[in-house]
Structures are given as C-alpha cells and as structure tokens.
Short mmCIF file of C-alpha atoms (C1' of nucleotides) in Angstrom, two decimals:
data_model
loop_
_atom_site.label_atom_id
_atom_site.label_comp_id
_atom_site.label_asym_id
_atom_site.label_seq_id
_atom_site.Cartn_x
_atom_site.Cartn_y
_atom_site.Cartn_z
CA MET A 1 -12.56 3.42 6.63
CA PRO A 2 -11.20 3.05 3.08
CA LEU A 3 -10.47 6.16 1.05
CA ASP A 4 -13.53 6.84 -1.11
CA HIS A 5 -13.87 7.37 -4.84
CA ASP A 6 -13.40 11.13 -4.61
CA PHE A 7 -9.83 10.58 -3.53
CA TYR A 8 -9.04 8.77 -6.77
CA LEU A 9 -11.10 10.89 -9.16
CA ARG A 10 -8.41 13.57 -9.35
CA ASP A 11 -5.23 14.45 -11.19
CA THR A 12 -3.13 11.29 -11.24
CA ALA A 13 0.14 12.83 -10.07
CA ALA A 14 -1.72 14.47 -7.17
CA VAL A 15 -3.26 11.15 -6.19
CA ALA A 16 0.16 9.53 -6.36
CA ARG A 17 1.70 12.11 -4.03
CA ASP A 18 -1.23 11.89 -1.63
CA LEU A 19 -0.98 8.11 -1.47
CA LEU A 20 2.41 8.42 0.23
CA GLY A 21 1.90 7.65 3.90
CA MET A 22 -1.43 5.90 3.39
CA HIS A 23 -1.95 2.34 4.58
CA LEU A 24 -2.52 -0.49 2.13
CA VAL A 25 -4.64 -3.18 3.77
CA ARG A 26 -4.88 -6.76 2.53
CA THR A 27 -7.39 -9.01 4.28
CA LEU A 28 -6.97 -12.73 3.86
CA ASP A 29 -9.35 -15.54 4.66
CA GLU A 30 -7.40 -16.33 7.79
CA GLY A 31 -5.62 -14.24 10.34
CA LEU A 32 -5.09 -10.58 10.80
CA PRO A 33 -5.04 -8.14 7.90
CA LEU A 34 -1.64 -7.35 6.43
CA ILE A 35 -0.88 -3.65 6.47
CA GLY A 36 1.89 -1.72 4.77
CA ARG A 37 2.53 1.99 4.65
CA ILE A 38 2.96 3.33 1.12
CA VAL A 39 6.40 4.93 0.75
CA GLU A 40 6.95 4.90 -3.03
CA VAL A 41 4.62 5.24 -6.04
CA GLU A 42 4.65 6.14 -9.72
CA ALA A 43 2.01 7.91 -11.81
CA TYR A 44 1.12 6.61 -15.28
CA LEU A 45 -0.65 9.17 -17.39
CA GLY A 46 -2.67 7.17 -19.89
CA ILE A 47 -2.87 7.46 -23.64
CA GLU A 48 -0.27 10.21 -23.98
CA ASP A 49 2.27 8.54 -21.71
CA ARG A 50 4.60 6.34 -23.68
CA ALA A 51 5.44 4.36 -20.55
CA ALA A 52 1.81 3.54 -19.73
CA HIS A 53 0.14 0.32 -20.77
CA THR A 54 -2.72 2.38 -22.13
CA PHE A 55 -0.44 4.46 -24.35
CA GLY A 56 -2.13 5.32 -27.64
CA GLY A 57 -5.44 4.07 -26.32
CA ARG A 58 -4.35 0.46 -26.43
CA ARG A 59 -7.14 -1.70 -25.15
CA THR A 60 -6.25 -5.36 -24.68
CA PRO A 61 -7.77 -7.79 -22.17
CA ARG A 62 -4.81 -7.38 -19.88
CA VAL A 63 -5.15 -3.60 -19.46
CA GLU A 64 -8.93 -3.47 -19.48
CA SER A 65 -9.22 -2.81 -15.75
CA MET A 66 -7.00 0.25 -16.09
CA TYR A 67 -9.98 1.84 -17.83
CA LEU A 68 -12.25 1.27 -14.84
CA PRO A 69 -13.22 4.33 -12.80
CA GLY A 70 -10.83 5.56 -10.13
CA GLY A 71 -10.72 3.43 -7.00
CA HIS A 72 -10.20 0.05 -8.65
CA ALA A 73 -7.13 -2.17 -8.74
CA TYR A 74 -5.21 -2.97 -11.88
CA VAL A 75 -2.98 -5.99 -11.28
CA TYR A 76 -0.79 -7.38 -14.04
CA THR A 77 2.01 -9.90 -14.23
CA LEU A 78 5.54 -9.18 -15.34
CA TYR A 79 8.52 -11.55 -15.45
CA GLY A 80 6.56 -13.92 -13.27
CA HIS A 81 5.76 -11.29 -10.67
CA HIS A 82 2.68 -9.21 -9.97
CA CYS A 83 2.39 -5.43 -9.90
CA LEU A 84 -0.37 -3.45 -8.21
CA ASN A 85 -1.83 -0.23 -9.59
CA LEU A 86 -4.64 1.94 -8.25
CA VAL A 87 -6.76 3.41 -11.04
CA THR A 88 -7.36 7.17 -11.03
CA ARG A 89 -9.68 9.67 -12.72
CA GLY A 90 -12.83 8.59 -14.54
CA ARG A 91 -13.92 5.55 -16.46
CA ASP A 92 -12.19 5.00 -19.83
CA ILE A 93 -9.37 7.44 -19.08
CA GLY A 94 -6.70 4.79 -18.49
CA GLU A 95 -4.53 6.38 -15.80
CA ALA A 96 -3.23 4.76 -12.62
CA VAL A 97 -0.67 4.82 -9.83
CA LEU A 98 1.81 1.97 -9.45
CA VAL A 99 2.51 1.07 -5.82
CA ARG A 100 6.26 0.47 -5.71
CA ALA A 101 7.16 0.04 -2.06
CA LEU A 102 5.66 -0.40 1.40
CA GLU A 103 6.92 -0.18 4.93
CA PRO A 104 5.49 -3.18 6.80
CA VAL A 105 3.21 -2.10 9.65
CA VAL A 106 1.13 -5.11 10.68
CA ALA A 107 1.86 -8.86 10.28
CA MET A 108 5.42 -8.41 9.11
CA GLU A 109 6.24 -12.03 9.91
CA VAL A 110 3.40 -13.23 7.71
CA MET A 111 4.81 -11.10 4.92
CA ARG A 112 8.21 -12.65 5.47
CA THR A 113 6.92 -16.19 5.09
CA ARG A 114 5.14 -15.24 1.88
CA ARG A 115 8.33 -13.93 0.31
CA ARG A 116 10.50 -16.38 -1.54
CA GLY A 117 14.21 -16.05 -2.04
CA ARG A 118 16.84 -16.21 0.65
CA LEU A 119 14.45 -15.87 3.51
CA THR A 120 16.99 -16.19 6.28
CA ARG A 121 18.93 -13.17 5.14
CA LEU A 122 15.97 -11.08 4.12
CA ARG A 123 16.07 -7.77 5.93
CA ASP A 124 12.87 -6.04 6.96
CA ALA A 125 13.58 -3.37 4.38
CA ASP A 126 13.65 -6.01 1.63
CA LEU A 127 10.20 -7.40 2.33
CA CYS A 128 8.21 -4.86 0.30
CA SER A 129 10.86 -2.71 -1.41
CA GLY A 130 9.63 -3.22 -4.97
CA PRO A 131 6.37 -3.67 -6.87
CA GLY A 132 6.80 -7.42 -7.27
CA LYS A 133 8.07 -7.93 -3.74
CA LEU A 134 5.17 -6.19 -2.07
CA CYS A 135 2.67 -8.23 -4.06
CA GLN A 136 4.44 -11.40 -2.95
CA ALA A 137 4.45 -10.28 0.66
CA MET A 138 0.82 -9.14 0.66
CA GLY A 139 -0.60 -12.00 -1.37
CA ILE A 140 -1.73 -9.78 -4.24
CA THR A 141 -2.41 -11.70 -7.47
CA ARG A 142 -4.48 -11.28 -10.59
CA GLU A 143 -7.47 -12.50 -8.61
CA LEU A 144 -7.58 -8.94 -7.29
CA ASP A 145 -7.48 -7.39 -10.76
CA GLY A 146 -10.45 -5.06 -11.08
CA CYS A 147 -11.37 -5.16 -7.41
CA ASP A 148 -12.92 -2.08 -5.82
CA VAL A 149 -10.43 -0.69 -3.31
CA THR A 150 -12.89 1.83 -1.87
CA ARG A 151 -14.86 -0.90 -0.16
CA LEU A 152 -14.06 -2.86 2.96
CA GLY A 153 -13.02 -5.92 0.96
CA PRO A 154 -9.89 -7.99 0.33
CA LEU A 155 -7.81 -4.94 -0.58
CA TYR A 156 -8.22 -1.28 0.26
CA VAL A 157 -6.37 1.89 1.24
CA GLU A 158 -6.98 3.93 4.34
CA ARG A 159 -5.61 7.02 6.01
CA PRO A 160 -3.60 6.07 9.10
CA ASP A 161 -4.52 7.60 12.41
CA ARG A 162 -2.57 10.58 13.62
CA ALA A 163 -0.06 8.57 15.63
CA ALA A 164 0.92 6.44 12.64
CA SER A 165 1.31 9.28 10.18
CA HIS A 166 4.29 10.86 11.85
CA ASP A 167 6.35 11.18 8.65
CA VAL A 168 3.76 13.45 7.15
CA GLU A 169 3.31 15.22 10.46
CA MET A 170 7.04 15.66 10.84
CA GLU A 171 7.30 16.88 7.27
CA VAL A 172 9.66 14.21 6.04
CA GLU A 173 10.67 15.34 2.59
CA MET A 174 8.72 13.96 -0.32
CA VAL A 175 10.79 13.61 -3.48
CA ALA A 176 9.87 13.38 -7.17
CA GLY A 177 12.12 11.77 -9.77
CA PRO A 178 12.16 9.71 -12.98
CA ARG A 179 10.28 6.44 -13.04
CA VAL A 180 12.10 3.13 -12.83
CA GLY A 181 12.47 0.69 -15.72
CA VAL A 182 10.88 2.76 -18.47
CA ALA A 183 13.95 3.78 -20.47
CA TYR A 184 12.13 2.79 -23.67
CA ALA A 185 9.64 5.64 -23.17
CA GLY A 186 11.71 8.44 -24.68
CA GLU A 187 11.05 11.84 -23.11
CA TRP A 188 8.48 10.31 -20.81
CA ALA A 189 11.19 8.27 -19.11
CA GLU A 190 12.56 11.44 -17.53
CA ALA A 191 9.29 12.92 -16.33
CA PRO A 192 9.32 13.30 -12.52
CA LEU A 193 6.41 10.95 -11.87
CA ARG A 194 7.97 8.77 -9.21
CA PHE A 195 7.32 9.92 -5.64
CA TYR A 196 8.85 8.66 -2.42
CA PHE A 197 9.94 9.64 1.06
CA ARG A 198 13.55 10.73 1.07
CA GLY A 199 15.72 8.55 3.23
CA ASN A 200 13.13 5.88 3.90
CA PRO A 201 14.92 2.50 3.88
CA HIS A 202 11.90 0.66 2.46
CA VAL A 203 12.02 2.53 -0.85
CA SER A 204 13.02 0.30 -3.77
CA ARG A 205 16.23 2.06 -4.69
CA PRO A 206 19.18 3.48 -2.84
CA ARG A 207 18.16 6.79 -1.36
CA ARG A 208 20.17 9.94 -1.39
"C1'" DA B 1 2.52 -21.88 -33.91
"C1'" DT B 2 6.30 -19.17 -32.61
"C1'" DT B 3 8.65 -15.13 -31.07
"C1'" DT B 4 9.27 -11.05 -28.50
"C1'" DA B 5 9.40 -7.78 -24.92
"C1'" DG B 6 8.67 -6.29 -20.55
"C1'" DA B 7 6.28 -0.62 -14.92
"C1'" DT B 8 11.10 -7.34 -11.98
"C1'" DC B 9 13.95 -10.11 -8.77
"C1'" DC B 10 17.94 -12.52 -7.14
"C1'" DT B 11 22.78 -13.79 -6.92
"C1'" DC B 12 27.13 -13.02 -7.76
"C1'" DT B 13 31.26 -9.86 -8.63
"C1'" DG C 1 26.71 -3.17 -11.72
"C1'" DA C 2 25.95 -7.35 -14.59
"C1'" DG C 3 23.73 -11.47 -16.00
"C1'" DG C 4 20.40 -15.06 -15.72
"C1'" DA C 5 15.76 -16.73 -14.08
"C1'" DT C 6 11.17 -16.60 -15.04
"C1'" DC C 7 6.28 -16.07 -17.03
"C1'" DT C 8 2.66 -14.32 -19.89
"C1'" DA C 9 0.18 -11.30 -22.92
"C1'" DA C 10 0.55 -9.56 -27.23
"C1'" DA C 11 2.49 -9.32 -31.62
"C1'" DT C 12 3.88 -11.70 -35.63
"C1'" DG C 13 4.07 -15.44 -39.27
#
DNA sequence: ATTTAGATCCTCT
DNA sequence: GAGGATCTAAATG
C-alpha cells in the first residue's frame, strides 16, 4: 500500500529522512512495475529557501504543483532531463523533497534499456544515481507532474517489507550534508538538507 | 523576439 | 576535474 497523506504532511526535512529506504514504484502500461529503493534525497524548504523554486513565493506555471498538498509529485525539466520531487506539508506551502538516487530493486534490465548514453558500459550503480538518471530509468516525465503519489496509480511510494528494509534494520548510517548544485543559494547552499545512506554505491556522488 | 540561467549528464583528461 | 551537450521556462527588450 502507498504511503498516505499523513506521511507527507510533516516537517520537510523529517519526510526527506524518512523517505530513505522506501520503495518508489512506477507502473507502466505494459509489464511489471519498476521499483527502486530511495537512497538519496534533498529537502527544499519553500519561500525562505533561496535554493527552492518557490523561493520568495514565486508562483509560475512550472512550479504550481509544488504548492499542491503533500503527497503529490512535482516534476520539472532541467537541461533536457527530468527531476522528481515529492511535495510535503500543506497546500500552498511550497516545500518538497527531491529524489536524487535509487537502488534498482525490480526490473533493473528495463531500467537499463530506458537509459541512454553508453549502455554497454553502464554499471548497475549508474542506472539511477542522479535525479535525471532515475527519471530516465523509471520513465518519469512531466506527464506525471501533479500526480497523487498516495494512490495506487502510475507512481507511488511504499514501505518495503521487513526483508527488504535491511539497511534500516541493520542501522546503516544515514548522513546529512549540503545539497548538490545550489552554490548560487548563499547560506542556504551549506544547509545540511541532503540525506543519504553512507557507503551506498547507488548514491549520486562519491561516498566517504 | 531574444537571451539567460539552471535542484544535470556524459566524455574526456 | 573540466568542458560541452542539451532543453525549456522565465526574464528581459
């Protein structure tokens, strides 16, 4: 069952942390659902956060879905790629969590064929190790912008069963650090709003 | 109508 | 680690 609205209607950094280890499920018209385990996220804190698209209360057509209530998707395009966010808190707040990396769990070979680039040399850990890459691999486009991820639809998030959640069970260390690619955001660039599993090879940057 | 900037990716040193 | 590819929304004239 998908995580319900209550999960998302909370402090954004807390939602971000709690998303680590959850399964992102993408159902397509054909074939099995694609499933990836969330291993890296970033929190974007709305109108006060210089790095957020909603900074200063900016309200353009592109960011409109970021003002939806928690539990909706905000998908935007950047440099010809797509990026997936999960909206948090209440309607008109404008906060969200960027999903930055997944560990493939189900239908990895389908993900591989969806990825462009040098496919023959693509390692498993390169399939979903970045916000644009995971959208390529999972077939996430602007068609999914604004979609309700708390329903059993084309895209949702669920808690894995006990057997699959061994990192959390085994207390793999969860790390917080500065967000990626937001150097323009002044003091906000350094805020520890990026969360990931230490040592996980599917995270988008070299671990340490 | 044109320019700019950006929550990126890939290939090559 | 650097540089180019690539695309669009938003800002600017």
